[in-house]
């Protein structure tokens, strides 16, 4: 009886050699005019790209000036590139040349849940209206600050935007800090995967309801096999403005950082990036909850917002191109990614022989 290694058994169990390259791709990147790196300004975390009456639109985090981090003693000091941010939007006739149109959302008046920063948006065009979901921070912004997710609604991409009165989603109330120092790693109890932060919201109409996927960050966060302890969750609502109820199956990923999902057939496809043992894997969940690994890629666009083409007959049709950010330079800026098809020639498909 031929002996089999664990790797061979695993490949057989998971059907590695029964599949073609349909879940594999690489990416190319290019600068886009109008959103290039600009001294003194951060532009990052772009939304998906939507096409409205022949024009492309995206929304993104915009902030001004350098950040100084925490612990300065000045509660007004900018902590992160995404602190004291606004959400701006841009339009394009072709996805290549972009025009910064202006402000979409600013933080609210002091004391509001989003009075410090509004950032990391995502967009959904639904039933003739436009919905932005985004991260909110209420002053002061400390290491232990818990953030929320907000929603704003408009009749047009140009706004005006109406913010909901209360956050759409909050971090879970399941952890317990240890002591009073502003150290987010000192905990009595870590709590759930989203016990400190709910980040990177993205909203889909799905199976007759609304699915709000998001990244959770945990109090007392640690580093495991492939990076930070960041996982995705989903909250589900019957109506688009909520209430959103977190799935009892959360977390729905064990890895990943910014959310990157798109509809495929009757389910949800995903590409996990940056953190965790399953980073750089393509995943699919027919039910939108139970994701299975479908493939692995070399690299991923960071904080990607794919063009929402509506195509969903092939696994990567929803990932043809889009915008993402480049945070490798002093001033974060937005670039374009494109799925690289040229590699297909390296895959010898079965019908090549016949
Ligand atoms: C982004 C996102 C969230 C984080 C920070 C700004 O890429 O993951 O928004 O808070 O980084």
Coordinates of C-alpha atoms and ligand atoms in Angstrom, one line a residue:
X1 CA 0.0 0.0 0.0
X2 CA 1.6 3.3 -1.1
X3 CA 2.3 5.4 1.9
X4 CA 0.9 8.9 1.8
X5 CA 2.3 12.0 3.5
X6 CA 0.0 14.4 5.4
X7 CA 0.4 16.9 2.5
X8 CA -0.8 14.4 0.0
X9 CA -3.7 13.4 2.2
X10 CA -4.6 17.0 2.7
X11 CA -4.5 17.8 -1.0
X12 CA -6.8 14.9 -1.7
X13 CA -9.2 15.7 1.1
X14 CA -9.4 19.3 -0.1
X15 CA -9.5 18.6 -3.8
X16 CA -6.4 20.6 -4.7
X17 CA -5.8 18.6 -7.8
X18 CA -9.4 18.6 -9.0
X19 CA -9.5 22.3 -9.6
X20 CA -8.2 24.6 -12.3
X21 CA -6.8 28.1 -12.0
X22 CA -10.2 29.8 -11.8
X23 CA -9.5 31.1 -8.2
X24 CA -6.0 32.1 -9.0
X25 CA -4.8 35.5 -10.1
X26 CA -2.0 38.1 -9.6
X27 CA -2.4 41.9 -9.6
X28 CA -0.8 44.8 -11.4
X29 CA -0.9 48.3 -9.9
X30 CA -0.8 51.8 -11.5
X31 CA -1.0 55.4 -10.4
X32 CA -4.2 57.2 -11.1
X33 CA -4.3 60.9 -12.1
X34 CA -6.1 63.1 -9.5
X35 CA -5.4 60.9 -6.5
X36 CA -1.7 60.8 -6.6
X37 CA 0.5 61.3 -3.4
X38 CA 0.2 64.8 -2.2
X39 CA 2.5 66.5 0.4
X40 CA 0.6 67.1 3.7
X41 CA -2.5 65.1 2.7
X42 CA -3.4 61.4 3.3
X43 CA -6.0 59.8 1.0
X44 CA -6.6 56.1 1.8
X45 CA -9.0 53.2 2.3
X46 CA -11.1 53.8 -0.9
X47 CA -14.5 52.3 -1.2
X48 CA -15.6 50.0 -4.0
X49 CA -16.0 51.8 -7.3
X50 CA -19.6 52.2 -8.5
X51 CA -20.8 53.4 -12.0
X52 CA -23.7 55.8 -11.9
X53 CA -25.1 57.2 -15.2
X54 CA -21.8 56.6 -17.0
X55 CA -19.5 58.1 -14.3
X56 CA -17.4 56.1 -11.8
X57 CA -17.4 57.2 -8.1
X58 CA -15.3 56.3 -5.0
X59 CA -15.2 57.7 -1.5
X60 CA -12.2 57.6 0.8
X61 CA -10.5 58.8 4.0
X62 CA -8.9 62.2 3.7
X63 CA -6.8 63.8 6.5
X64 CA -4.4 66.7 6.7
X65 CA -0.9 66.9 8.2
X66 CA 1.4 64.5 10.0
X67 CA 0.3 62.4 13.0
X68 CA 2.3 62.3 16.3
X69 CA 0.9 59.1 17.9
X70 CA -0.4 58.6 21.4
X71 CA 1.0 59.6 24.8
X72 CA 1.8 63.2 23.9
X73 CA -0.4 64.5 26.7
X74 CA -2.3 66.6 24.1
X75 CA -5.7 65.0 23.5
X76 CA -6.1 67.1 20.4
X77 CA -2.9 65.8 18.8
X78 CA -3.4 63.6 15.7
X79 CA -2.7 60.0 16.6
X80 CA -3.0 58.1 13.3
X81 CA -3.1 59.0 9.6
X82 CA -6.9 58.3 9.9
X83 CA -7.4 60.4 12.9
X84 CA -9.3 63.8 12.5
X85 CA -10.4 62.5 9.1
X86 CA -13.2 63.4 6.7
X87 CA -14.7 61.3 3.9
X88 CA -14.3 62.8 0.5
X89 CA -15.3 61.5 -2.9
X90 CA -14.0 61.5 -6.5
X91 CA -15.4 60.9 -9.9
X92 CA -14.0 59.5 -13.2
X93 CA -15.2 59.1 -16.7
X94 CA -12.9 56.0 -17.2
X95 CA -11.4 54.8 -13.9
X96 CA -8.1 56.2 -14.9
X97 CA -8.3 60.0 -14.5
X98 CA -10.1 61.0 -11.3
X99 CA -11.4 64.4 -10.1
X100 CA -11.6 65.0 -6.4
X101 CA -15.2 66.3 -6.1
X102 CA -15.3 67.4 -2.5
X103 CA -16.3 66.6 1.0
X104 CA -19.0 63.9 1.6
X105 CA -18.9 63.6 5.4
X106 CA -17.1 65.4 8.2
X107 CA -17.0 64.5 11.9
X108 CA -20.0 65.8 13.8
X109 CA -20.1 68.4 16.6
X110 CA -18.2 67.6 19.7
X111 CA -19.9 65.0 22.0
X112 CA -21.4 63.1 19.0
X113 CA -20.4 59.5 18.5
X114 CA -18.5 60.5 15.4
X115 CA -17.1 63.8 16.6
X116 CA -13.4 63.0 16.3
X117 CA -13.0 61.1 13.0
X118 CA -15.0 59.5 10.2
X119 CA -13.0 57.2 8.0
X120 CA -12.6 53.9 6.0
X121 CA -15.9 54.1 4.1
X122 CA -17.7 51.7 1.9
X123 CA -20.5 52.4 -0.5
X124 CA -23.7 50.6 -1.6
X125 CA -26.1 51.9 -4.2
X126 CA -29.5 50.3 -3.5
X127 CA -33.0 51.0 -4.6
X128 CA -32.2 54.4 -6.0
X129 CA -30.3 55.6 -2.9
X130 CA -26.7 55.6 -1.8
X131 CA -25.5 54.3 1.5
X132 CA -22.1 55.0 3.1
X133 CA -20.9 52.9 6.0
X134 CA -17.7 54.0 7.8
X135 CA -15.7 53.9 10.9
X136 CA -16.3 56.5 13.6
X137 CA -14.3 57.6 16.6
X138 CA -15.6 59.8 19.4
X139 CA -13.1 62.1 21.2
X140 CA -10.7 61.5 22.8
X141 CA -8.8 59.1 20.6
X142 CA -6.8 56.9 23.0
X143 CA -5.1 53.5 22.6
X144 CA -8.1 51.9 24.5
X145 CA -10.7 53.9 22.5
X146 CA -13.5 51.7 21.2
X147 CA -14.8 52.8 17.8
X148 CA -18.2 52.3 16.1
X149 CA -19.5 52.0 12.5
X150 CA -21.8 54.7 11.2
X151 CA -24.2 55.0 8.2
X152 CA -25.2 58.0 6.0
X153 CA -27.8 58.0 3.2
X154 CA -28.1 60.2 0.1
X155 CA -30.3 60.4 -3.0
X156 CA -27.2 61.2 -5.2
X157 CA -23.5 60.4 -5.2
X158 CA -23.0 64.1 -4.6
X159 CA -25.1 64.1 -1.5
X160 CA -26.2 65.7 0.7
X161 CA -25.7 62.9 3.2
X162 CA -28.0 62.2 6.2
X163 CA -26.2 60.5 9.0
X164 CA -28.2 58.1 11.2
X165 CA -28.7 59.4 14.7
X166 CA -26.9 56.4 16.3
X167 CA -24.0 54.1 15.4
X168 CA -25.0 51.1 13.1
X169 CA -22.7 48.7 15.0
X170 CA -20.5 48.8 18.1
X171 CA -17.6 46.8 19.4
X172 CA -18.8 44.0 21.7
X173 CA -18.9 44.6 25.4
X174 CA -17.2 41.3 26.3
X175 CA -13.6 42.2 27.4
X176 CA -12.3 43.7 30.6
X177 CA -9.3 46.0 30.8
X178 CA -6.7 45.5 33.4
X179 CA -5.8 48.7 35.4
X180 CA -6.3 52.2 34.1
X181 CA -3.3 52.7 31.9
X182 CA -4.0 53.5 28.3
X183 CA -2.5 50.1 27.2
X184 CA -4.8 48.1 24.9
X185 CA -2.8 44.9 25.5
X186 CA -3.4 44.8 29.3
X187 CA -6.6 43.0 29.9
X188 CA -8.3 40.9 32.6
X189 CA -10.3 39.3 29.8
X190 CA -9.9 39.6 26.0
X191 CA -13.5 39.2 25.2
X192 CA -14.8 38.5 21.7
X193 CA -12.9 39.0 18.5
X194 CA -14.5 42.4 18.1
X195 CA -14.2 43.5 21.8
X196 CA -12.4 46.7 21.0
X197 CA -12.9 47.7 17.3
X198 CA -15.3 47.2 14.5
X199 CA -13.5 48.2 11.3
X200 CA -13.7 48.1 7.5
X201 CA -17.4 47.8 7.1
X202 CA -18.8 46.7 3.7
X203 CA -22.5 46.3 3.0
X204 CA -24.3 43.9 0.6
X205 CA -27.9 43.0 -0.1
X206 CA -27.8 39.2 0.3
X207 CA -30.4 36.5 0.4
X208 CA -33.2 39.0 1.0
X209 CA -31.5 40.7 3.9
X210 CA -28.5 43.1 4.3
X211 CA -25.1 41.7 5.3
X212 CA -22.6 44.1 6.9
X213 CA -19.2 42.4 7.0
X214 CA -16.5 44.0 9.1
X215 CA -13.1 43.5 10.7
X216 CA -13.0 43.0 14.4
X217 CA -10.0 43.9 16.7
X218 CA -9.7 42.4 20.1
X219 CA -8.8 43.9 23.5
X220 CA -5.5 42.3 24.5
X221 CA -4.8 41.5 20.9
X222 CA -1.9 39.1 20.3
X223 CA 0.2 37.9 17.3
X224 CA -0.5 34.3 16.1
X225 CA 0.8 32.1 13.2
X226 CA 0.6 34.6 10.5
X227 CA 0.2 38.0 12.0
X228 CA -2.2 40.1 14.1
X229 CA -5.3 38.6 15.7
X230 CA -7.7 40.2 13.3
X231 CA -10.9 38.4 12.1
X232 CA -14.0 39.3 10.1
X233 CA -17.5 39.2 11.4
X234 CA -20.9 39.8 9.8
X235 CA -24.0 41.6 11.1
X236 CA -27.4 41.0 9.4
X237 CA -30.5 43.2 9.1
X238 CA -33.9 42.9 7.6
X239 CA -33.9 46.6 6.5
X240 CA -30.9 48.5 5.2
X241 CA -30.8 51.1 8.1
X242 CA -30.9 48.3 10.6
X243 CA -31.0 47.1 13.3
X244 CA -28.0 44.9 12.5
X245 CA -27.5 41.8 14.6
X246 CA -24.1 40.1 14.8
X247 CA -24.1 36.5 13.5
X248 CA -24.0 33.8 16.1
X249 CA -21.3 32.2 13.8
X250 CA -18.9 35.2 14.2
X251 CA -16.0 35.4 13.5
X252 CA -16.6 34.2 9.9
X253 CA -12.8 34.4 9.2
X254 CA -9.8 33.4 11.3
X255 CA -7.5 35.7 9.3
X256 CA -7.5 38.8 7.1
X257 CA -7.4 42.5 7.6
X258 CA -9.4 45.0 5.5
X259 CA -12.6 43.4 4.2
X260 CA -12.6 42.5 0.5
X261 CA -15.7 40.6 -0.7
X262 CA -17.8 40.4 -3.8
X263 CA -20.8 38.4 -5.0
X264 CA -20.2 35.2 -6.9
X265 CA -23.0 33.0 -8.1
X266 CA -25.4 32.8 -5.1
X267 CA -22.7 33.3 -2.5
X268 CA -20.0 35.6 -1.3
X269 CA -16.3 35.4 -2.5
X270 CA -13.5 36.9 -0.4
X271 CA -9.8 37.6 -0.6
X272 CA -8.1 37.8 2.8
X273 CA -5.0 39.9 3.2
X274 CA -2.2 40.9 5.5
X275 CA -2.8 38.9 8.7
X276 CA -3.4 35.4 9.9
X277 CA -2.5 31.9 8.7
X278 CA -5.2 32.1 5.9
X279 CA -3.9 35.5 4.6
X280 CA -3.6 35.6 0.7
X281 CA -6.4 33.0 0.3
X282 CA -9.4 33.3 -1.9
X283 CA -12.5 32.0 0.0
X284 CA -16.1 31.4 -0.8
X285 CA -19.3 30.9 1.2
X286 CA -22.5 30.0 -0.6
X287 CA -24.4 31.0 2.6
X288 CA -22.2 34.1 3.2
X289 CA -21.2 32.7 6.6
X290 CA -19.2 29.4 6.2
X291 CA -16.2 30.4 4.1
X292 CA -14.0 27.6 2.5
X293 CA -10.5 28.1 1.1
X294 CA -10.7 28.0 -2.7
X295 CA -7.2 29.1 -3.6
X296 CA -4.1 31.0 -2.6
X297 CA -2.4 34.0 -4.3
X298 CA 1.0 35.6 -4.0
X299 CA 0.0 39.1 -3.1
X300 CA -3.2 41.1 -2.5
X301 CA -4.1 44.8 -3.0
X302 CA -4.3 46.6 0.3
X303 CA -7.6 48.1 1.5
X304 CA -9.1 47.3 -1.9
X305 CA -12.3 48.6 -3.3
X306 CA -13.2 46.6 -6.4
X307 CA -15.4 47.9 -9.2
X308 CA -18.9 46.6 -8.6
X309 CA -19.6 45.4 -12.2
X310 CA -22.5 43.2 -11.1
X311 CA -20.9 40.3 -13.0
X312 CA -20.9 37.2 -10.8
X313 CA -20.9 34.2 -13.1
X314 CA -17.1 33.4 -12.7
X315 CA -15.2 33.4 -9.4
X316 CA -13.1 36.5 -10.0
X317 CA -15.5 38.5 -12.2
X318 CA -16.1 40.8 -9.2
X319 CA -12.4 41.5 -8.9
X320 CA -11.4 42.7 -12.4
X321 CA -10.1 46.1 -11.2
X322 CA -10.6 48.7 -8.5
X323 CA -8.8 51.1 -6.2
X324 CA -6.6 50.4 -3.2
X325 CA -4.1 52.4 -1.2
X326 CA -0.4 52.7 -1.1
X327 CA 0.9 53.5 2.4
X328 CA 4.6 52.9 1.5
X329 CA 5.2 56.6 1.0
X330 CA 5.0 59.3 3.6
X331 CA 1.6 60.5 2.4
X332 CA -0.9 57.7 1.9
X333 CA -2.5 57.8 -1.5
X334 CA -4.8 55.9 -3.8
X335 CA -3.8 53.7 -6.7
X336 CA -5.5 51.4 -9.1
X337 CA -5.2 47.6 -9.1
X338 CA -6.1 45.3 -12.0
X339 CA -6.3 41.5 -12.0
X340 CA -3.5 40.1 -14.1
X341 CA -4.8 37.8 -16.8
X342 CA -1.5 37.3 -18.5
X343 CA -0.7 34.4 -16.2
X344 CA -3.4 32.3 -17.7
X345 CA -1.0 31.3 -20.5
X346 CA 1.1 29.6 -17.9
X347 CA -1.7 27.3 -16.9
X348 CA -1.9 24.4 -19.3
X349 CA -5.6 23.6 -19.3
X350 CA -6.8 20.1 -20.0
X351 CA -8.3 20.9 -23.4
X352 CA -4.8 22.0 -24.6
X353 CA -3.9 18.4 -25.0
X354 CA -7.1 17.3 -26.7
Ligands
LIG1 C1 -7.2 50.7 7.5 C2 -8.4 49.9 8.1 C3 -9.0 50.7 9.3 C4 -7.9 50.8 10.3 C5 -7.0 51.7 9.6 C6 -7.9 52.8 9.1 O1 -6.5 50.0 6.5 O2 -8.0 48.6 8.4 O3 -9.2 52.0 8.9 O4 -8.5 51.5 11.5 O5 -6.3 51.0 8.6

